[in-house]
Each structure stands twice: as C-alpha cells, then as structure tokens.
C-alpha cells in the first residue's frame, strides 16, 4: 500500500511527523495529538475510513493508558 500512496498523502504524513518532533519532551498531550493525527491521515490515505471510525470508538481507554505511561523525559524515535 505504501508503494502506491499518493504523493500528496506522503507529503502530509511527513509534515505531521515534522510537527510531532517539536513535542518530543515534556509535551505529552501535543505529541499524542500529532500521533493521532498521523494515524488518522494514514488510515484515510489508505482508504480505511471505516477502520479509523471503528478505532476512534474504542480507543478512549487505550489513549488514557498511553498518556499515563509517557515519561516527560522520554525522547521519542520519530
């Protein structure tokens, strides 16, 4: 699927990752917001809007766990 991704989709995903890198330390809420934006854009660019809507409906507890497990000193390998 990645080999056939539209150039505009790839540019968008790269832009989101660049933005996310700004929030690697001590900005957990912002980092996770960009992480969600990236995965949403990835799913939509792959034509998987229904899958993304399904994930959104069940991910509230997972998001809470992800946020609580982040260490403010942790550097994310983006």
mmCIF file of N, CA, C and O in Angstrom:
data_model
loop_
_atom_site.group_PDB
_atom_site.id
_atom_site.type_symbol
_atom_site.label_atom_id
_atom_site.label_comp_id
_atom_site.label_asym_id
_atom_site.label_seq_id
_atom_site.Cartn_x
_atom_site.Cartn_y
_atom_site.Cartn_z
ATOM 1 N N UNK A 1 0.825 -1.184 0.000
ATOM 2 C CA UNK A 1 0.000 0.000 0.000
ATOM 3 C C UNK A 1 0.873 1.254 0.000
ATOM 4 O O UNK A 1 0.565 2.211 -0.683
ATOM 5 N N UNK A 2 1.958 1.254 0.755
ATOM 6 C CA UNK A 2 2.811 2.439 0.819
ATOM 7 C C UNK A 2 3.442 2.744 -0.535
ATOM 8 O O UNK A 2 3.622 3.910 -0.882
ATOM 9 N N UNK A 3 3.747 1.718 -1.300
ATOM 10 C CA UNK A 3 4.367 1.935 -2.600
ATOM 11 C C UNK A 3 3.423 2.649 -3.554
ATOM 12 O O UNK A 3 3.863 3.339 -4.471
ATOM 13 N N UNK A 4 2.134 2.528 -3.344
ATOM 14 C CA UNK A 4 1.173 3.165 -4.239
ATOM 15 C C UNK A 4 0.507 4.392 -3.607
ATOM 16 O O UNK A 4 -0.481 4.892 -4.139
ATOM 17 N N UNK A 5 1.038 4.877 -2.515
ATOM 18 C CA UNK A 5 0.457 6.038 -1.841
ATOM 19 C C UNK A 5 0.611 7.281 -2.703
ATOM 20 O O UNK A 5 1.614 7.467 -3.391
ATOM 21 N N UNK A 6 -0.386 8.113 -2.659
ATOM 22 C CA UNK A 6 -0.354 9.358 -3.413
ATOM 23 C C UNK A 6 0.733 10.284 -2.852
ATOM 24 O O UNK A 6 0.914 10.357 -1.635
ATOM 25 N N UNK A 7 1.445 10.972 -3.729
ATOM 26 C CA UNK A 7 2.481 11.902 -3.257
ATOM 27 C C UNK A 7 1.954 12.928 -2.257
ATOM 28 O O UNK A 7 2.640 13.264 -1.293
ATOM 29 N N UNK A 8 0.740 13.406 -2.453
ATOM 30 C CA UNK A 8 0.164 14.387 -1.510
ATOM 31 C C UNK A 8 -0.013 13.764 -0.131
ATOM 32 O O UNK A 8 0.212 14.421 0.889
ATOM 33 N N UNK A 9 -0.414 12.508 -0.081
ATOM 34 C CA UNK A 9 -0.582 11.818 1.205
ATOM 35 C C UNK A 9 0.760 11.659 1.899
ATOM 36 O O UNK A 9 0.864 11.869 3.119
ATOM 37 N N UNK A 10 1.772 11.307 1.154
ATOM 38 C CA UNK A 10 3.113 11.142 1.736
ATOM 39 C C UNK A 10 3.615 12.478 2.271
ATOM 40 O O UNK A 10 4.172 12.546 3.373
ATOM 41 N N UNK A 11 3.396 13.552 1.510
ATOM 42 C CA UNK A 11 3.809 14.879 1.990
ATOM 43 C C UNK A 11 3.093 15.239 3.291
ATOM 44 O O UNK A 11 3.705 15.762 4.225
ATOM 45 N N UNK A 12 1.801 14.947 3.363
ATOM 46 C CA UNK A 12 1.031 15.243 4.570
ATOM 47 C C UNK A 12 1.551 14.451 5.765
ATOM 48 O O UNK A 12 1.726 14.997 6.856
ATOM 49 N N UNK A 13 1.812 13.177 5.572
ATOM 50 C CA UNK A 13 2.322 12.342 6.662
ATOM 51 C C UNK A 13 3.676 12.845 7.145
ATOM 52 O O UNK A 13 3.932 12.910 8.350
ATOM 53 N N UNK A 14 4.535 13.217 6.214
ATOM 54 C CA UNK A 14 5.852 13.751 6.592
ATOM 55 C C UNK A 14 5.716 15.069 7.349
ATOM 56 O O UNK A 14 6.448 15.323 8.312
ATOM 57 N N UNK A 15 4.785 15.903 6.924
ATOM 58 C CA UNK A 15 4.552 17.182 7.609
ATOM 59 C C UNK A 15 4.107 16.938 9.048
ATOM 60 O O UNK A 15 4.595 17.592 9.978
ATOM 61 N N UNK A 16 3.204 16.011 9.230
ATOM 62 C CA UNK A 16 2.725 15.697 10.584
ATOM 63 C C UNK A 16 3.876 15.201 11.452
ATOM 64 O O UNK A 16 4.019 15.610 12.610
ATOM 65 N N UNK A 17 4.726 14.342 10.899
ATOM 66 C CA UNK A 17 5.870 13.832 11.671
ATOM 67 C C UNK A 17 6.836 14.947 12.039
ATOM 68 O O UNK A 17 7.364 14.975 13.159
ATOM 69 N N UNK A 18 7.070 15.888 11.121
ATOM 70 C CA UNK A 18 7.941 17.031 11.444
ATOM 71 C C UNK A 18 7.353 17.846 12.593
ATOM 72 O O UNK A 18 8.067 18.265 13.505
ATOM 73 N N UNK A 19 6.049 18.069 12.549
ATOM 74 C CA UNK A 19 5.385 18.826 13.616
ATOM 75 C C UNK A 19 5.471 18.067 14.941
ATOM 76 O O UNK A 19 5.715 18.661 15.990
ATOM 77 N N UNK A 20 5.291 16.762 14.872
ATOM 78 C CA UNK A 20 5.310 15.949 16.080
ATOM 79 C C UNK A 20 6.680 15.987 16.750
ATOM 80 O O UNK A 20 6.770 15.993 17.975
ATOM 81 N N UNK A 21 7.735 16.038 15.966
ATOM 82 C CA UNK A 21 9.093 16.054 16.530
ATOM 83 C C UNK A 21 9.329 17.249 17.455
ATOM 84 O O UNK A 21 10.177 17.192 18.336
ATOM 85 N N UNK A 22 8.586 18.319 17.251
ATOM 86 C CA UNK A 22 8.746 19.502 18.101
ATOM 87 C C UNK A 22 8.303 19.230 19.539
ATOM 88 O O UNK A 22 8.639 19.993 20.442
ATOM 89 N N UNK A 23 7.545 18.180 19.740
ATOM 90 C CA UNK A 23 6.951 17.907 21.053
ATOM 91 C C UNK A 23 7.436 16.583 21.633
ATOM 92 O O UNK A 23 6.681 15.844 22.226
ATOM 93 N N UNK A 24 8.727 16.305 21.475
ATOM 94 C CA UNK A 24 9.244 15.027 21.940
ATOM 95 C C UNK A 24 9.441 14.978 23.445
ATOM 96 O O UNK A 24 9.378 13.920 24.031
ATOM 97 N N UNK A 25 9.698 16.087 24.069
ATOM 98 C CA UNK A 25 9.988 16.079 25.504
ATOM 99 C C UNK A 25 9.062 17.013 26.263
ATOM 100 O O UNK A 25 8.995 18.195 25.973
ATOM 101 N N UNK A 26 8.368 16.447 27.230
ATOM 102 C CA UNK A 26 7.590 17.265 28.137
ATOM 103 C C UNK A 26 6.297 17.839 27.581
ATOM 104 O O UNK A 26 5.673 18.652 28.229
ATOM 105 N N UNK A 27 5.920 17.435 26.405
ATOM 106 C CA UNK A 27 4.690 17.929 25.784
ATOM 107 C C UNK A 27 3.847 16.732 25.356
ATOM 108 O O UNK A 27 3.518 16.575 24.189
ATOM 109 N N UNK A 28 3.511 15.915 26.323
ATOM 110 C CA UNK A 28 2.838 14.649 26.013
ATOM 111 C C UNK A 28 1.521 14.830 25.281
ATOM 112 O O UNK A 28 1.233 14.107 24.326
ATOM 113 N N UNK A 29 0.705 15.767 25.704
ATOM 114 C CA UNK A 29 -0.598 15.953 25.066
ATOM 115 C C UNK A 29 -0.429 16.337 23.601
ATOM 116 O O UNK A 29 -1.124 15.812 22.729
ATOM 117 N N UNK A 30 0.504 17.243 23.325
ATOM 118 C CA UNK A 30 0.734 17.658 21.947
ATOM 119 C C UNK A 30 1.302 16.513 21.116
ATOM 120 O O UNK A 30 0.907 16.302 19.969
ATOM 121 N N UNK A 31 2.259 15.791 21.695
ATOM 122 C CA UNK A 31 2.853 14.654 20.986
ATOM 123 C C UNK A 31 1.781 13.643 20.599
ATOM 124 O O UNK A 31 1.712 13.189 19.456
ATOM 125 N N UNK A 32 0.927 13.302 21.553
ATOM 126 C CA UNK A 32 -0.112 12.311 21.278
ATOM 127 C C UNK A 32 -1.155 12.837 20.292
ATOM 128 O O UNK A 32 -1.689 12.060 19.494
ATOM 129 N N UNK A 33 -1.421 14.126 20.311
ATOM 130 C CA UNK A 33 -2.364 14.694 19.341
ATOM 131 C C UNK A 33 -1.825 14.545 17.923
ATOM 132 O O UNK A 33 -2.569 14.168 17.002
ATOM 133 N N UNK A 34 -0.542 14.811 17.731
ATOM 134 C CA UNK A 34 0.050 14.627 16.408
ATOM 135 C C UNK A 34 0.142 13.149 16.038
ATOM 136 O O UNK A 34 0.001 12.782 14.872
ATOM 137 N N UNK A 35 0.373 12.304 17.026
ATOM 138 C CA UNK A 35 0.405 10.865 16.766
ATOM 139 C C UNK A 35 -0.953 10.392 16.255
ATOM 140 O O UNK A 35 -1.038 9.641 15.275
ATOM 141 N N UNK A 36 -2.014 10.872 16.889
ATOM 142 C CA UNK A 36 -3.354 10.504 16.436
ATOM 143 C C UNK A 36 -3.634 11.071 15.050
ATOM 144 O O UNK A 36 -4.199 10.404 14.186
ATOM 145 N N UNK A 37 -3.225 12.315 14.831
ATOM 146 C CA UNK A 37 -3.424 12.934 13.521
ATOM 147 C C UNK A 37 -2.703 12.133 12.434
ATOM 148 O O UNK A 37 -3.237 11.919 11.346
ATOM 149 N N UNK A 38 -1.486 11.677 12.739
ATOM 150 C CA UNK A 38 -0.717 10.877 11.782
ATOM 151 C C UNK A 38 -1.444 9.584 11.439
ATOM 152 O O UNK A 38 -1.611 9.239 10.271
ATOM 153 N N UNK A 39 -1.880 8.866 12.462
ATOM 154 C CA UNK A 39 -2.525 7.579 12.215
ATOM 155 C C UNK A 39 -3.874 7.738 11.514
ATOM 156 O O UNK A 39 -4.248 6.905 10.684
ATOM 157 N N UNK A 40 -4.575 8.808 11.819
ATOM 158 C CA UNK A 40 -5.829 9.093 11.119
ATOM 159 C C UNK A 40 -5.548 9.355 9.636
ATOM 160 O O UNK A 40 -6.207 8.796 8.760
ATOM 161 N N UNK A 41 -4.565 10.215 9.358
ATOM 162 C CA UNK A 41 -4.213 10.529 7.972
ATOM 163 C C UNK A 41 -3.738 9.278 7.233
ATOM 164 O O UNK A 41 -4.068 9.081 6.058
ATOM 165 N N UNK A 42 -2.998 8.435 7.924
ATOM 166 C CA UNK A 42 -2.515 7.193 7.324
ATOM 167 C C UNK A 42 -3.689 6.287 6.941
ATOM 168 O O UNK A 42 -3.762 5.784 5.818
ATOM 169 N N UNK A 43 -4.623 6.120 7.865
ATOM 170 C CA UNK A 43 -5.789 5.266 7.592
ATOM 171 C C UNK A 43 -6.630 5.831 6.448
ATOM 172 O O UNK A 43 -7.042 5.092 5.545
ATOM 173 N N UNK A 44 -6.857 7.132 6.467
ATOM 174 C CA UNK A 44 -7.680 7.740 5.431
ATOM 175 C C UNK A 44 -6.996 7.683 4.068
ATOM 176 O O UNK A 44 -7.645 7.426 3.056
ATOM 177 N N UNK A 45 -5.686 7.897 4.043
ATOM 178 C CA UNK A 45 -4.971 7.850 2.761
ATOM 179 C C UNK A 45 -4.935 6.434 2.194
ATOM 180 O O UNK A 45 -4.787 6.254 0.988
ATOM 181 N N UNK A 46 -5.093 5.447 3.061
ATOM 182 C CA UNK A 46 -5.125 4.051 2.613
ATOM 183 C C UNK A 46 -6.543 3.598 2.288
ATOM 184 O O UNK A 46 -6.780 2.418 2.009
ATOM 185 N N UNK A 47 -7.487 4.540 2.361
ATOM 186 C CA UNK A 47 -8.869 4.193 2.056
ATOM 187 C C UNK A 47 -9.551 3.395 3.149
ATOM 188 O O UNK A 47 -10.461 2.608 2.890
ATOM 189 N N UNK A 48 -9.124 3.593 4.376
ATOM 190 C CA UNK A 48 -9.649 2.832 5.508
ATOM 191 C C UNK A 48 -10.391 3.719 6.498
ATOM 192 O O UNK A 48 -10.207 3.644 7.709
ATOM 193 N N UNK A 49 -11.257 4.580 5.992
ATOM 194 C CA UNK A 49 -12.018 5.489 6.855
ATOM 195 C C UNK A 49 -12.887 4.721 7.851
ATOM 196 O O UNK A 49 -12.998 5.104 9.023
ATOM 197 N N UNK A 50 -13.493 3.649 7.400
ATOM 198 C CA UNK A 50 -14.344 2.862 8.301
ATOM 199 C C UNK A 50 -13.516 2.269 9.441
ATOM 200 O O UNK A 50 -13.940 2.292 10.607
ATOM 201 N N UNK A 51 -12.345 1.777 9.126
ATOM 202 C CA UNK A 51 -11.467 1.216 10.165
ATOM 203 C C UNK A 51 -11.096 2.296 11.177
ATOM 204 O O UNK A 51 -11.089 2.045 12.388
ATOM 205 N N UNK A 52 -10.796 3.504 10.687
ATOM 206 C CA UNK A 52 -10.441 4.588 11.606
ATOM 207 C C UNK A 52 -11.621 4.943 12.508
ATOM 208 O O UNK A 52 -11.452 5.154 13.704
ATOM 209 N N UNK A 53 -12.826 5.024 11.956
ATOM 210 C CA UNK A 53 -14.003 5.322 12.784
ATOM 211 C C UNK A 53 -14.201 4.247 13.853
ATOM 212 O O UNK A 53 -14.553 4.551 14.995
ATOM 213 N N UNK A 54 -13.955 3.002 13.508
ATOM 214 C CA UNK A 54 -14.074 1.906 14.471
ATOM 215 C C UNK A 54 -13.051 2.068 15.590
ATOM 216 O O UNK A 54 -13.373 1.930 16.768
ATOM 217 N N UNK A 55 -11.839 2.390 15.216
ATOM 218 C CA UNK A 55 -10.775 2.592 16.206
ATOM 219 C C UNK A 55 -11.123 3.756 17.124
ATOM 220 O O UNK A 55 -10.956 3.674 18.343
ATOM 221 N N UNK A 56 -11.611 4.842 16.562
ATOM 222 C CA UNK A 56 -11.979 6.004 17.379
ATOM 223 C C UNK A 56 -13.015 5.646 18.436
ATOM 224 O O UNK A 56 -12.971 6.168 19.547
ATOM 225 N N UNK A 57 -13.917 4.759 18.099
ATOM 226 C CA UNK A 57 -14.976 4.380 19.031
ATOM 227 C C UNK A 57 -14.476 3.543 20.200
ATOM 228 O O UNK A 57 -15.136 3.477 21.228
ATOM 229 N N UNK A 58 -13.338 2.907 20.073
ATOM 230 C CA UNK A 58 -12.866 2.013 21.142
ATOM 231 C C UNK A 58 -11.555 2.439 21.777
ATOM 232 O O UNK A 58 -11.075 1.782 22.691
ATOM 233 N N UNK A 59 -10.970 3.541 21.351
ATOM 234 C CA UNK A 59 -9.618 3.853 21.792
ATOM 235 C C UNK A 59 -9.515 4.757 23.017
ATOM 236 O O UNK A 59 -8.415 5.043 23.468
ATOM 237 N N UNK A 60 -10.583 5.185 23.586
ATOM 238 C CA UNK A 60 -10.512 6.103 24.725
ATOM 239 C C UNK A 60 -9.678 5.523 25.872
ATOM 240 O O UNK A 60 -8.818 6.211 26.433
ATOM 241 N N UNK A 61 -9.913 4.286 26.226
ATOM 242 C CA UNK A 61 -9.151 3.678 27.318
ATOM 243 C C UNK A 61 -7.678 3.511 26.937
ATOM 244 O O UNK A 61 -6.796 3.731 27.749
ATOM 245 N N UNK A 62 -7.431 3.150 25.712
ATOM 246 C CA UNK A 62 -6.041 2.987 25.251
ATOM 247 C C UNK A 62 -5.312 4.326 25.273
ATOM 248 O O UNK A 62 -4.159 4.404 25.665
ATOM 249 N N UNK A 63 -5.985 5.385 24.878
ATOM 250 C CA UNK A 63 -5.366 6.708 24.916
ATOM 251 C C UNK A 63 -4.990 7.090 26.342
ATOM 252 O O UNK A 63 -3.916 7.638 26.579
ATOM 253 N N UNK A 64 -5.860 6.795 27.276
ATOM 254 C CA UNK A 64 -5.575 7.093 28.681
ATOM 255 C C UNK A 64 -4.321 6.348 29.136
ATOM 256 O O UNK A 64 -3.436 6.909 29.772
ATOM 257 N N UNK A 65 -4.229 5.087 28.788
ATOM 258 C CA UNK A 65 -3.067 4.273 29.150
ATOM 259 C C UNK A 65 -1.801 4.816 28.501
ATOM 260 O O UNK A 65 -0.759 4.913 29.150
ATOM 261 N N UNK A 66 -1.878 5.169 27.236
ATOM 262 C CA UNK A 66 -0.700 5.712 26.538
ATOM 263 C C UNK A 66 -0.220 6.985 27.221
ATOM 264 O O UNK A 66 0.973 7.168 27.441
ATOM 265 N N UNK A 67 -1.141 7.875 27.544
ATOM 266 C CA UNK A 67 -0.772 9.138 28.157
ATOM 267 C C UNK A 67 -0.130 8.929 29.528
ATOM 268 O O UNK A 67 0.888 9.530 29.843
ATOM 269 N N UNK A 68 -0.711 8.058 30.328
ATOM 270 C CA UNK A 68 -0.181 7.813 31.666
ATOM 271 C C UNK A 68 1.181 7.135 31.645
ATOM 272 O O UNK A 68 1.961 7.285 32.578
ATOM 273 N N UNK A 69 1.485 6.408 30.594
ATOM 274 C CA UNK A 69 2.756 5.700 30.503
ATOM 275 C C UNK A 69 3.881 6.533 29.913
ATOM 276 O O UNK A 69 5.025 6.090 29.895
ATOM 277 N N UNK A 70 3.595 7.730 29.442
ATOM 278 C CA UNK A 70 4.639 8.576 28.886
ATOM 279 C C UNK A 70 5.462 9.193 30.005
ATOM 280 O O UNK A 70 4.939 9.699 30.980
ATOM 281 N N UNK A 71 6.726 9.168 29.814
ATOM 282 C CA UNK A 71 7.668 9.805 30.739
ATOM 283 C C UNK A 71 8.062 11.142 30.127
ATOM 284 O O UNK A 71 8.502 11.200 28.981
ATOM 285 N N UNK A 72 7.909 12.223 30.864
ATOM 286 C CA UNK A 72 8.221 13.550 30.329
ATOM 287 C C UNK A 72 9.669 13.667 29.856
ATOM 288 O O UNK A 72 10.000 14.529 29.060
ATOM 289 N N UNK A 73 10.532 12.814 30.341
ATOM 290 C CA UNK A 73 11.942 12.883 29.944
ATOM 291 C C UNK A 73 12.241 11.988 28.749
ATOM 292 O O UNK A 73 13.337 12.009 28.230
ATOM 293 N N UNK A 74 11.273 11.211 28.330
ATOM 294 C CA UNK A 74 11.482 10.249 27.249
ATOM 295 C C UNK A 74 11.616 10.950 25.905
ATOM 296 O O UNK A 74 10.874 11.847 25.594
ATOM 297 N N UNK A 75 12.552 10.515 25.112
ATOM 298 C CA UNK A 75 12.709 11.032 23.748
ATOM 299 C C UNK A 75 12.142 10.002 22.797
ATOM 300 O O UNK A 75 12.511 8.837 22.830
ATOM 301 N N UNK A 76 11.246 10.422 21.936
ATOM 302 C CA UNK A 76 10.578 9.513 21.014
ATOM 303 C C UNK A 76 11.354 9.409 19.719
ATOM 304 O O UNK A 76 11.758 10.412 19.150
ATOM 305 N N UNK A 77 11.548 8.195 19.239
ATOM 306 C CA UNK A 77 12.273 7.998 17.968
ATOM 307 C C UNK A 77 11.347 8.194 16.774
ATOM 308 O O UNK A 77 10.755 7.256 16.288
ATOM 309 N N UNK A 78 11.200 9.414 16.319
ATOM 310 C CA UNK A 78 10.301 9.680 15.175
ATOM 311 C C UNK A 78 11.058 9.588 13.882
ATOM 312 O O UNK A 78 12.046 10.150 13.666
#
